[in-house]
Coordinates of C-alpha atoms in Angstrom, one line a residue:
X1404 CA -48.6 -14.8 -15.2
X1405 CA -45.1 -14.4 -15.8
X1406 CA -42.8 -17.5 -16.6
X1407 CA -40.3 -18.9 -13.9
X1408 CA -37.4 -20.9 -13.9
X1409 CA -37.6 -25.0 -14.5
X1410 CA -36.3 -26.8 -11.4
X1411 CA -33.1 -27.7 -13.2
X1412 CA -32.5 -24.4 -13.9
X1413 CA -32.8 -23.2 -10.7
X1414 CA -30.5 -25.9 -9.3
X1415 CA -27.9 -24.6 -11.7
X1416 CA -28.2 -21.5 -10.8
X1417 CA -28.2 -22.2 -6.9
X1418 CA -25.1 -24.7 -7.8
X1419 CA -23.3 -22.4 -9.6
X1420 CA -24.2 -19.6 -7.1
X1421 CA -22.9 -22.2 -3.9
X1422 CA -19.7 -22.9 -6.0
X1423 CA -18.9 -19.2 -6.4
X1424 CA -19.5 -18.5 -3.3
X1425 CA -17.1 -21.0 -1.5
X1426 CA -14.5 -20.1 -4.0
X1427 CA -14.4 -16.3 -3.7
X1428 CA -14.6 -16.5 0.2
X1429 CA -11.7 -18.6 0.0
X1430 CA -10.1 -16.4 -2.1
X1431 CA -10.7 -13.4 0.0
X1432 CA -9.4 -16.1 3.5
X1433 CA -6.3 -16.5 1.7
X1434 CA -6.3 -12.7 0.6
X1435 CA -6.7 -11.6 3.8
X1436 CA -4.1 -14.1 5.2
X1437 CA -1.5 -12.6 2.6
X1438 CA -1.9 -9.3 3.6
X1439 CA -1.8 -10.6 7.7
X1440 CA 1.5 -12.1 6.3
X1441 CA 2.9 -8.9 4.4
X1442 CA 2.1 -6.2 7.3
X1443 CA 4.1 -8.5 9.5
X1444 CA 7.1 -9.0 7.0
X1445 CA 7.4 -5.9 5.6
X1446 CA 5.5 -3.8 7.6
X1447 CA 2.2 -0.8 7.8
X1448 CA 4.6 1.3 5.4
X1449 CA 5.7 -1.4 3.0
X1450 CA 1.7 -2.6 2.5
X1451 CA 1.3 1.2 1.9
X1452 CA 3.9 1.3 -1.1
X1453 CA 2.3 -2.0 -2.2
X1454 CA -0.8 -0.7 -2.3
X1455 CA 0.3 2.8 -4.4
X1456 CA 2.1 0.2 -6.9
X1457 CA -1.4 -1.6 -7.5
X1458 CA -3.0 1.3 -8.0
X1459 CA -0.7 2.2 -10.9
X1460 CA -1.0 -0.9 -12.2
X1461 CA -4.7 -1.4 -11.9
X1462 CA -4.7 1.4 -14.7
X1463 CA -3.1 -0.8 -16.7
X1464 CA -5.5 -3.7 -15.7
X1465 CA -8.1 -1.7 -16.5
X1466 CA -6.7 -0.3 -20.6
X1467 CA -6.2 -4.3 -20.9
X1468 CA -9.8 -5.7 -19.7
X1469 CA -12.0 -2.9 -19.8
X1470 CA -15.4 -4.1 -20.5
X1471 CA -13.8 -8.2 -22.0
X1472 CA -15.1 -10.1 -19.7
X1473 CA -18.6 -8.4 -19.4
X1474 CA -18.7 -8.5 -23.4
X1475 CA -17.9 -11.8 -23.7
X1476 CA -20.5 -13.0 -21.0
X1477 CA -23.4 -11.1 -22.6
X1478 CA -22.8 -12.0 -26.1
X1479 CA -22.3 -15.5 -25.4
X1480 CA -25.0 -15.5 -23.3
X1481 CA -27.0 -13.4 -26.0
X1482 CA -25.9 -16.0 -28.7
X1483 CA -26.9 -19.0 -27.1
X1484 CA -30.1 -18.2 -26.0
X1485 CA -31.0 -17.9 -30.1
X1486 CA -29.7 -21.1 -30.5
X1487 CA -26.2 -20.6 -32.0
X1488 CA -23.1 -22.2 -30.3
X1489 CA -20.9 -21.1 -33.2
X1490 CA -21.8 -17.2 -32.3
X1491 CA -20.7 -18.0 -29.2
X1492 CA -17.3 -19.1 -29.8
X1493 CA -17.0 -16.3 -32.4
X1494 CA -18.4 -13.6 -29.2
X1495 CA -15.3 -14.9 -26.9
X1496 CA -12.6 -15.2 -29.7
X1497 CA -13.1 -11.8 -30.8
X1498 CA -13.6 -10.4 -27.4
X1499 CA -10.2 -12.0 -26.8
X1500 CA -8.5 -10.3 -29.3
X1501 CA -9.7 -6.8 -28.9
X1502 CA -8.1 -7.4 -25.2
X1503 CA -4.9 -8.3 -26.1
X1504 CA -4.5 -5.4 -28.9
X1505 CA -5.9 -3.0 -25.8
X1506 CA -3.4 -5.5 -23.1
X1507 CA -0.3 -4.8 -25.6
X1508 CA -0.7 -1.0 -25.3
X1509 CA -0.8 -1.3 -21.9
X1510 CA 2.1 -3.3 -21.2
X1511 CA 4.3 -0.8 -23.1
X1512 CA 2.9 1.9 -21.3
X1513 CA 3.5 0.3 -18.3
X1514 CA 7.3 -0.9 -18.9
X1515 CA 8.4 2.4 -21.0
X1516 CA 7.1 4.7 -18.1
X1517 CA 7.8 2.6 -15.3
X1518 CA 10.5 4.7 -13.9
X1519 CA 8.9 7.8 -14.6
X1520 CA 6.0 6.8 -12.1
X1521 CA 8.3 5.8 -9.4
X1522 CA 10.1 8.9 -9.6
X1523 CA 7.0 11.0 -9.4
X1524 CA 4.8 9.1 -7.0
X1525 CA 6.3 6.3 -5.2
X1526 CA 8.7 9.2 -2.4
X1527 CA 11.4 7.4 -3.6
X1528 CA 11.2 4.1 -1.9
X1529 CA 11.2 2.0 -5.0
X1530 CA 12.0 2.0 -8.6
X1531 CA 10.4 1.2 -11.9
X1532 CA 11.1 -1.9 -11.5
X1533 CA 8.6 -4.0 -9.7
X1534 CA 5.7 -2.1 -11.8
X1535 CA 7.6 -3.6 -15.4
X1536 CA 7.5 -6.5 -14.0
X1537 CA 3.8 -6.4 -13.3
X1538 CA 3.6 -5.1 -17.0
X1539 CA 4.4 -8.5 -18.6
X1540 CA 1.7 -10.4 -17.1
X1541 CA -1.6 -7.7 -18.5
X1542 CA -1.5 -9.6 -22.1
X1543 CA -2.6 -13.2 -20.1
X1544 CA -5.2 -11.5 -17.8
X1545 CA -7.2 -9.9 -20.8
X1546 CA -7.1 -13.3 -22.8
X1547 CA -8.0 -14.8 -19.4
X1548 CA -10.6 -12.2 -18.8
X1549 CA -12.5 -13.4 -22.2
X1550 CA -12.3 -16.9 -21.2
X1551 CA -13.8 -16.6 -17.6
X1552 CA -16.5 -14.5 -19.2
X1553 CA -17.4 -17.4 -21.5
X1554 CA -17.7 -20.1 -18.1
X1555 CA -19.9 -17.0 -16.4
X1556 CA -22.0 -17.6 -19.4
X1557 CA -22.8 -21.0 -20.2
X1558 CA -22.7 -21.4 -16.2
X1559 CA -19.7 -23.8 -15.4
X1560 CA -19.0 -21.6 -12.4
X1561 CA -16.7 -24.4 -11.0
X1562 CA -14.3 -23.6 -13.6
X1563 CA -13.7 -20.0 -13.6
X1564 CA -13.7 -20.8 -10.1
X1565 CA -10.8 -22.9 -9.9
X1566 CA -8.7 -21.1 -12.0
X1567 CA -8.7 -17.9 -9.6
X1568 CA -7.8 -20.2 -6.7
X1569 CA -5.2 -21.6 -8.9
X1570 CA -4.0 -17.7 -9.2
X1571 CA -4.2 -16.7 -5.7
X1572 CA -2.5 -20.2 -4.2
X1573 CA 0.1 -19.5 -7.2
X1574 CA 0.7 -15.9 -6.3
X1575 CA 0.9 -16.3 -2.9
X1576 CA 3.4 -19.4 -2.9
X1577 CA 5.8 -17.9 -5.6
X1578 CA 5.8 -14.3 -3.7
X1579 CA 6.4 -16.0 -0.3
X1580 CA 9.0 -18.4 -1.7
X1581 CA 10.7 -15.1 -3.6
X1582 CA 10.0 -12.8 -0.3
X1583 CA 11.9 -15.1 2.1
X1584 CA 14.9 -14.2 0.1
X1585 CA 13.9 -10.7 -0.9
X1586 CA 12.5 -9.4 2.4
X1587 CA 15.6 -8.8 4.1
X1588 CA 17.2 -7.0 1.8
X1589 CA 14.7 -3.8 1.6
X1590 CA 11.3 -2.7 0.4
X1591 CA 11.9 -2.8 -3.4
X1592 CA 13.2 -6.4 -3.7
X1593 CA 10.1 -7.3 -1.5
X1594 CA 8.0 -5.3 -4.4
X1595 CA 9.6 -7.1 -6.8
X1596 CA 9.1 -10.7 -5.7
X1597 CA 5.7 -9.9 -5.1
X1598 CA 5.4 -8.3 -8.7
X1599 CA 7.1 -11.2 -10.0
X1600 CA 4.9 -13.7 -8.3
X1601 CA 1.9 -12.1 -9.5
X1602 CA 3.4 -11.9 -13.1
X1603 CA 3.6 -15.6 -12.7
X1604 CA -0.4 -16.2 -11.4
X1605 CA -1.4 -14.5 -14.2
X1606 CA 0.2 -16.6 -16.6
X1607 CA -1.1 -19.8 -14.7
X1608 CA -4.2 -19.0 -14.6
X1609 CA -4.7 -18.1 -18.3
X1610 CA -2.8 -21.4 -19.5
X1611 CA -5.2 -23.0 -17.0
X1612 CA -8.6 -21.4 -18.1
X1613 CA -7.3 -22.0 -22.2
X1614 CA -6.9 -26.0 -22.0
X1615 CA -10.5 -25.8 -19.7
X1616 CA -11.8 -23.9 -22.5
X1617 CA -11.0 -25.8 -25.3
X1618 CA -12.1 -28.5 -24.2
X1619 CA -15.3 -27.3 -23.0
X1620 CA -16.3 -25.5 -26.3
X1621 CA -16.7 -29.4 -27.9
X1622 CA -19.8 -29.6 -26.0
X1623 CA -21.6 -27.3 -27.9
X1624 CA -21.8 -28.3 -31.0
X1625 CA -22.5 -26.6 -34.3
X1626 CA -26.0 -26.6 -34.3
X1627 CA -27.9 -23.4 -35.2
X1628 CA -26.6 -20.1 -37.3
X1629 CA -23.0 -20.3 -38.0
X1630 CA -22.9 -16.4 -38.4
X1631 CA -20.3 -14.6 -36.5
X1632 CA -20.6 -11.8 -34.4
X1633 CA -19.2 -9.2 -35.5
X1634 CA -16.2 -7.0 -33.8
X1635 CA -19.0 -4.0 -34.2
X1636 CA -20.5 -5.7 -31.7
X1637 CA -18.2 -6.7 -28.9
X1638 CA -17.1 -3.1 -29.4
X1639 CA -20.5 -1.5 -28.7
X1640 CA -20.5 -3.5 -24.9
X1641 CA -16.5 -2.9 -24.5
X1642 CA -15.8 0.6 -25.3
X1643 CA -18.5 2.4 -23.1
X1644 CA -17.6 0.2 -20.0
X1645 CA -13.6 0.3 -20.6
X1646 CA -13.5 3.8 -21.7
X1647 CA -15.6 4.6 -18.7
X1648 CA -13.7 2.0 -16.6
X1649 CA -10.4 3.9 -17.9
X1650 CA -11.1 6.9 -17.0
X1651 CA -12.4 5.9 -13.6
X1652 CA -9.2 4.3 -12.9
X1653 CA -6.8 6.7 -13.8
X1654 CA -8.7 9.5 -11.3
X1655 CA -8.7 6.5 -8.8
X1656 CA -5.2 6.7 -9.4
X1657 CA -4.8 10.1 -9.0
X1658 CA -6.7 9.7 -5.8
X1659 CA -4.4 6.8 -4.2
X1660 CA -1.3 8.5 -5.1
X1661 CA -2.8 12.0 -3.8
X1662 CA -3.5 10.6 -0.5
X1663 CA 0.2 10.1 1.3
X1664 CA 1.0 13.5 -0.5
X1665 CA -2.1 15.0 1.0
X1666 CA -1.6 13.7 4.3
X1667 CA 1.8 14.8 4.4
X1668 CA 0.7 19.0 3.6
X1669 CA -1.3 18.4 6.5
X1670 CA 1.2 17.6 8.7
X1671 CA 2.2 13.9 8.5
X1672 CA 5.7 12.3 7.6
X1673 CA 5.9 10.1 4.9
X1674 CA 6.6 7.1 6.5
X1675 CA 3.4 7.8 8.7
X1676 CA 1.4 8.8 5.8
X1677 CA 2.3 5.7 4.1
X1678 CA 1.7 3.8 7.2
X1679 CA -2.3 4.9 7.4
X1680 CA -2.7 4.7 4.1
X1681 CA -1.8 0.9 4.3
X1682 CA -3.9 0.4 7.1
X1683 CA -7.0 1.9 5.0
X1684 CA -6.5 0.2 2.0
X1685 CA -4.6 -3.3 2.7
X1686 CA -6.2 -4.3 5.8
X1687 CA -9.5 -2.6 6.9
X1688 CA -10.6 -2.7 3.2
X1689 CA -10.4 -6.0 2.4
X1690 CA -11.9 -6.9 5.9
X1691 CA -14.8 -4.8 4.7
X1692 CA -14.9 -6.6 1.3
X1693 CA -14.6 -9.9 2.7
X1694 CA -18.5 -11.0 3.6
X1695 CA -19.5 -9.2 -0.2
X1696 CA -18.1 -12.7 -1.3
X1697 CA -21.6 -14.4 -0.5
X1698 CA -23.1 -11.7 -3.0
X1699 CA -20.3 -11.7 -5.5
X1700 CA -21.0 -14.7 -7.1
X1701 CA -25.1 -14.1 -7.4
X1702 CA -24.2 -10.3 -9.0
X1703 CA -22.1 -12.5 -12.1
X1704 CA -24.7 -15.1 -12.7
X1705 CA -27.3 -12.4 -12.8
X1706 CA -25.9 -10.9 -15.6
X1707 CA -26.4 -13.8 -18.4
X1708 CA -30.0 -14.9 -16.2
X1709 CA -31.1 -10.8 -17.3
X1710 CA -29.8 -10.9 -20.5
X1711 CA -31.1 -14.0 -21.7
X1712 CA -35.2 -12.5 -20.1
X1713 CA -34.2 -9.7 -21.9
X1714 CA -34.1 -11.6 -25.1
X1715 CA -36.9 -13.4 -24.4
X1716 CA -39.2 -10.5 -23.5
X1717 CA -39.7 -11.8 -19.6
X1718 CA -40.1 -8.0 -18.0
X1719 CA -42.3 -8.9 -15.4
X1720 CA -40.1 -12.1 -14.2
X1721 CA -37.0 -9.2 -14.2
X1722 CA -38.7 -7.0 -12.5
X1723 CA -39.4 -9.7 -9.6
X1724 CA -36.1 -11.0 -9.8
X1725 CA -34.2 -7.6 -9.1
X1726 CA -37.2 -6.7 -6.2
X1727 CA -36.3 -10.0 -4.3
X1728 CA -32.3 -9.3 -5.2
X1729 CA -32.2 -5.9 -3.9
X1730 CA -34.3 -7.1 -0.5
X1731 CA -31.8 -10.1 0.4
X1732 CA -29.0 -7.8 -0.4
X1733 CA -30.2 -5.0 2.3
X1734 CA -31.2 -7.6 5.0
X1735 CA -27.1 -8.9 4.3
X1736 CA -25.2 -5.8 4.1
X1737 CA -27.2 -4.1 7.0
X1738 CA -26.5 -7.5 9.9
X1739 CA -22.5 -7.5 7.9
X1740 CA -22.5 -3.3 9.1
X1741 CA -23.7 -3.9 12.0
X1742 CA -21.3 -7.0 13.6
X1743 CA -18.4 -5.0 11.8
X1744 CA -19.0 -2.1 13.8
X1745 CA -19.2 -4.0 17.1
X1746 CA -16.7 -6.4 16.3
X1747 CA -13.8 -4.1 14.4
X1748 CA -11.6 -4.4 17.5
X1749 CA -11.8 -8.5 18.0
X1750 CA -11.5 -8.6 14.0
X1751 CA -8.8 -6.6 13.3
X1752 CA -6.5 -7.8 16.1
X1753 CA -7.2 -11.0 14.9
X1754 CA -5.9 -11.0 11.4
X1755 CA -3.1 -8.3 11.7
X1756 CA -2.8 -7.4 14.9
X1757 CA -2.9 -3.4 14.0
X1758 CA -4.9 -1.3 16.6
X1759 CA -4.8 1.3 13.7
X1760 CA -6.4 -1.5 11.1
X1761 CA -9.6 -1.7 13.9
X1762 CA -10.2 2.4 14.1
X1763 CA -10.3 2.7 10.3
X1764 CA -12.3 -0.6 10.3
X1765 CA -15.4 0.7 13.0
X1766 CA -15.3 4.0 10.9
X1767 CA -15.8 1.9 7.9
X1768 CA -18.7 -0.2 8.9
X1769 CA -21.5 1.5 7.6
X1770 CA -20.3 1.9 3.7
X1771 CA -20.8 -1.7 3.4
X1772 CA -24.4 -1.1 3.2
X1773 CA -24.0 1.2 0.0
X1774 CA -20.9 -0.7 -1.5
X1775 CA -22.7 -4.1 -0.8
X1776 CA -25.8 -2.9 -2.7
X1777 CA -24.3 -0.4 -5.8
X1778 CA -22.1 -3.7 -6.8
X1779 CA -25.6 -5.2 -6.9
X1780 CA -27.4 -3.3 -8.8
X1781 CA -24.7 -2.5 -11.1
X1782 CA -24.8 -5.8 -12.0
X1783 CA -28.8 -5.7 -12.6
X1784 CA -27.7 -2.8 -14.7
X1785 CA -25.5 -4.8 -16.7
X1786 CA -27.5 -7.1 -17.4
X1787 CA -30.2 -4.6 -18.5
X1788 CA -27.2 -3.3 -21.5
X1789 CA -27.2 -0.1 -19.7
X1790 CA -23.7 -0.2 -18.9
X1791 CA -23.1 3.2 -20.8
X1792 CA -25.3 4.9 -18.0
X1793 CA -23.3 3.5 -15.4
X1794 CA -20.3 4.5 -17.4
X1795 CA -21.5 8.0 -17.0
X1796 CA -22.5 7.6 -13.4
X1797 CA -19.2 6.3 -12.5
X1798 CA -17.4 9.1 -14.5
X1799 CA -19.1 12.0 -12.2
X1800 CA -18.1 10.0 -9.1
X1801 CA -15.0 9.8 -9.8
X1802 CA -14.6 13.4 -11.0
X1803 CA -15.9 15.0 -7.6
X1804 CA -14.6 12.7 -5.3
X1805 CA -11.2 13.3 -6.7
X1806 CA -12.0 17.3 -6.1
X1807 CA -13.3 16.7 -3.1
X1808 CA -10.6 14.3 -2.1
X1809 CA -7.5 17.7 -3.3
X1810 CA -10.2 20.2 -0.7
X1811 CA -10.5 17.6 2.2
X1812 CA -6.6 16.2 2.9
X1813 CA -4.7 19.0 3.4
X1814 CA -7.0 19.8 6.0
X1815 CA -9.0 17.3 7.7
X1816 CA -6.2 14.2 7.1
X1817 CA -6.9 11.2 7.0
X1818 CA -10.7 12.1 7.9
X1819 CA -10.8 14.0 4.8
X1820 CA -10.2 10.4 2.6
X1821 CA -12.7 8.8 4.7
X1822 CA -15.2 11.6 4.1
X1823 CA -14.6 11.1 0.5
X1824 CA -14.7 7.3 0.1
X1825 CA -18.2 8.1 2.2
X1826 CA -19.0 10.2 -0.2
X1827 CA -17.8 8.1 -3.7
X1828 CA -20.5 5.0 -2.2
X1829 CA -23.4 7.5 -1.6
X1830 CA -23.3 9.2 -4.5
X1831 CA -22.7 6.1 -7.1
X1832 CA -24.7 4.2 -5.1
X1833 CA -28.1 6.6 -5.2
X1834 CA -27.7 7.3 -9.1
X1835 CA -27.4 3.7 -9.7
X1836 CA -30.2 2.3 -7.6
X1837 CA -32.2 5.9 -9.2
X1838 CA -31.9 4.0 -12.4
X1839 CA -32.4 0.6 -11.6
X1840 CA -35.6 1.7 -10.3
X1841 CA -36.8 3.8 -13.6
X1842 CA -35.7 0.5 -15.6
X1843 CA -37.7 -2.1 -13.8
X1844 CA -40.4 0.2 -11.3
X1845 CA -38.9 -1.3 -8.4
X1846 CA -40.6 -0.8 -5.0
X1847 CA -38.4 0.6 -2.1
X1848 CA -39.7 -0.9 1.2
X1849 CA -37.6 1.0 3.9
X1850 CA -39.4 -0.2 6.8
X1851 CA -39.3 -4.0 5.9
X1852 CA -35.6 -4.1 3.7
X1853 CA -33.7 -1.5 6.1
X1854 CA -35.3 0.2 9.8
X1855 CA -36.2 -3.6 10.4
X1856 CA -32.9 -5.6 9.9
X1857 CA -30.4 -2.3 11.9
X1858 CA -33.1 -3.1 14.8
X1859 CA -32.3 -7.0 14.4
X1860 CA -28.8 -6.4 14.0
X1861 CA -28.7 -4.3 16.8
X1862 CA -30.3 -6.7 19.2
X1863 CA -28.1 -9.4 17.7
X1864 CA -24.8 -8.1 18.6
X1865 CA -26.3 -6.6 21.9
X1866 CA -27.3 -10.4 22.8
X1867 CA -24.2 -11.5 21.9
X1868 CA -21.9 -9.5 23.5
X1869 CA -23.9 -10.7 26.9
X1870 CA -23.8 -14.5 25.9
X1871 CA -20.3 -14.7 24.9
X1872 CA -18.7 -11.8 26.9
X1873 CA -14.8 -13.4 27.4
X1874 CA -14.6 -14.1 23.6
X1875 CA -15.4 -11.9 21.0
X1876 CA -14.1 -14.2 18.2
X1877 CA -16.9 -16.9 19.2
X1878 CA -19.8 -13.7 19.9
X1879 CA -19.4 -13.3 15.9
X1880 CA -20.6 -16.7 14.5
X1881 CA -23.7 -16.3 17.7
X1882 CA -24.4 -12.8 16.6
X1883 CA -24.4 -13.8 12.8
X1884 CA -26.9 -16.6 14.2
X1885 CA -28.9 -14.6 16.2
X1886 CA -29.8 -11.8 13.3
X1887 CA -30.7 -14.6 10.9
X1888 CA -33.1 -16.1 13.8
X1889 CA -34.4 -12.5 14.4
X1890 CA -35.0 -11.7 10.9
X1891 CA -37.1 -14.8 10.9
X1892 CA -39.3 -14.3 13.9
X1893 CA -39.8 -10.6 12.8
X1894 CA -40.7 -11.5 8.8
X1895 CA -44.1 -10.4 7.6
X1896 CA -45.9 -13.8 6.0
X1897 CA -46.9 -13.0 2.5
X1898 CA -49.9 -14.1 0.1
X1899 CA -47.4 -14.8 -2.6
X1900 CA -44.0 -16.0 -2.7
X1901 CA -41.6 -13.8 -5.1
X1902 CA -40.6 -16.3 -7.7
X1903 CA -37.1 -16.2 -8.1

């Protein structure tokens, strides 16, 4: 019989879980909020430029974090469960310096071949500028990155937490101060005070996360082995997943960029180009991303919970864990598919008033099932050390879609980057949950975890739509309410409850 979790522990974990939770949904309220405020002040086109100046500068996110914060969450994780604190402290200082060497050589990159970027891929409606600016803050967010992975470990979600509200509130109060001066005067100001606000997040949140951190570190003591972990090791979890991760981002930057040039040898001005492109990625996107918040927070405290049963031998309790994690995850992302499909009009309107935002939004829906469950069982995966698979995995993905993408938008259009961000969830998604299930011998149960909840969801929104016909706002919270009811009255009783 395989051993579970005391109470306490499970209360931590649900704690934790609940405190995650609340803090990335609010993150993703005051996200989506931003971006409602952006496409109104600088427009569909400006969010577009935006979003291509993010994607440049997630390559540099990417060089500066790579695999930190997953390194320094397993081997603290790793080193306390054998009983030695001080391994711990050496795990996230040395995790901390191998991202700022990486963070340094990004910055440089970043702020030598700013202008070079802007010339070549930005159709000349901002300069270098904005993206140097973004350059200086990648040093903080790697040591940052360390820290937070340290809180994911020894499970003091609430603090990690706070320190990325602290970044969005601080972002999105110096960029709105800066804009209302900025704004008027063109679309590469408005860059630049949103560069410079998140410049100055960044820095918040690390000076934030540092004082937490040392004075959190106190309360473990110096019991046990006082042997360090070695750079060797941090290495051996940070180079497959950043060198994977880099690679991954720059043909994901390939990709963004190709998109408005794509779209415009099929036919479509810039401006327009830039306009759909915006409507894709700054507002039906993160609409899409929003509900994943409830699962966010579970996939990072899963990833210390399966390294520490890995330690400790406890297969069979993994293998229940990841059974019962990859059913609640399909009943979710099926009812979130579902109401988005119905609901994309109501939604969209609603936060940005974009018709445009609510097509690519309806289109959209039914990824979320895929998305929802890859980020899930990467994170099983993680936890599992077989983060160099996924590295490969995520490698091949990114190599065909960004063939498939150059084949698709000169002649399908926009439907051609659907068809290939379709294509990117199915195809990571299916390798990844392929291994998950070699791994652990997972047991798919199609009928129960999939046919059963689209027939709930369907009813649901059906039953909703009748109930609450002159609003469509309130038929969202009564269809959410109605699927949970219907997954209830449908549920098979069991002999034996899945220990979790």
């Amino acid at each position: 019989m395989g051993r579970t979790w005391s109470w306490g522990k499970k209360g931590q974990f649900a704690l934790n879980a609940a405190i995650l939770t609340a803090s990335s949904m609010a993150m993703r309220l005051l996200g989506m909020a931003f971006t409602a405020y952006l496409s109104n002040k600088i427009g569909a086109e400006g969010v577009g430029v935006y979003q291509l100046l993010l994607s440049v500068y997630s390559f540099g996110v990417t060089l500066s974090i790579g695999g930190v914060g997953l390194a320094s969450t397993r081997l603290a994780a790793d080193q306390l469960a054998r009983g030695r604190p001080a391994g711990a402290r050496s795990a996230v200082f040395k995790c901390a310096c191998i991202g700022l060497v990486c963070s340094l050589l990004a910055s440089a990159l970043l702020f030598w071949g700013a202008d070079k970027a802007a010339a070549a891929w930005f159709h000349g409606k901002i300069s270098g500028l904005p993206l140097r600016a973004l350059a200086l803050s990648l040093p903080f967010m790697a040591a940052a990155s360390a820290l937070s992975g340290y809180f994911t470990a020894v499970r003091r979600a609430v603090k990690s937490a706070s320190a990325q509200i602290l970044e969005q509130l601080t972002h999105m109060l110096a960029a709105s101060a800066l804009l209302t001066v900025a704004a008027p005067r063109g679309l590469e100001p408005a860059c630049l005070a949103l560069a410079a606000g998140g410049a100055l997040s960044e820095i918040c949140s690390f000076l934030y996360l540092l004082l937490l951190y040392r004075q959190d570190i106190r309360r473990l003591g110096r019991g046990g082995s006082e042997e360090a972990v070695p750079y060797r090791r941090a290495l051996s979890i940070c180079l497959p997943v950043g060198l994977s991760s880099l690679v991954r981002s720059a043909i994901n930057m390939a990709k963004q960029i190709m998109v408005p040039i794509g779209l415009e040898k099929h036919g479509v001005n810039c401006d327009l180009a830039l306009a759909q492109y915006g409507a894709i990625r700054g507002m039906a996107m993160p609409i899409l991303q929003f509900p994943s918040a409830l699962l966010t927070a579970c996939s990072s405290l899963l990833i210390p919970e399966i390294t520490e049963e890995s330690v400790r031998g406890g297969q069979k309790r993994i293998n229940r864990l990841t059974s019962r994690v990859f059913q609640i995850t399909l009943l979710f992302s099926v009812g979130t598919a579902g109401i988005l499909f119905v609901y994309a009009q109501p939604l969209s309107m609603a936060f940005y008033r974009d018709p445009q935002a609510a097509h690519f939004l309806r289109i959209l829906a039914p990824i979320v099932v895929i998305m929802y469950l890859d980020d899930m069982t990467d994170a099983l995966l993680k936890g599992l050390d077989q983060q160099a698979r996924l590295a490969r995995i995520n490698i091949a993905e990114s190599f065909l879609s960004l063939l498939l993408l150059a084949g698709l938008l000169p002649v399908l259009g926009i439907y051609g980057y659907l068809a290939c961000l379709f294509f990117s969830e199915i195809f990571n998604g299916a390798l990844s949950v392929n291994c998950l299930i070699e791994k652990t011998g997972l047991k798919l149960r199609w009928g129960a975890w999939l046919l059963r909840p689209a027939l709930c969801a369907a009813a649901a929104c059906w039953l909703a739509r009748r109930l609450a016909p002159g609003d469509p706002l309130w038929a969202v919270p009564l269809a959410c309410g109605l699927y949970l009811l219907l997954l209830v009255l449908t549920a098979r009783r069991r002999s034996q409850s899945v220990q979790i």
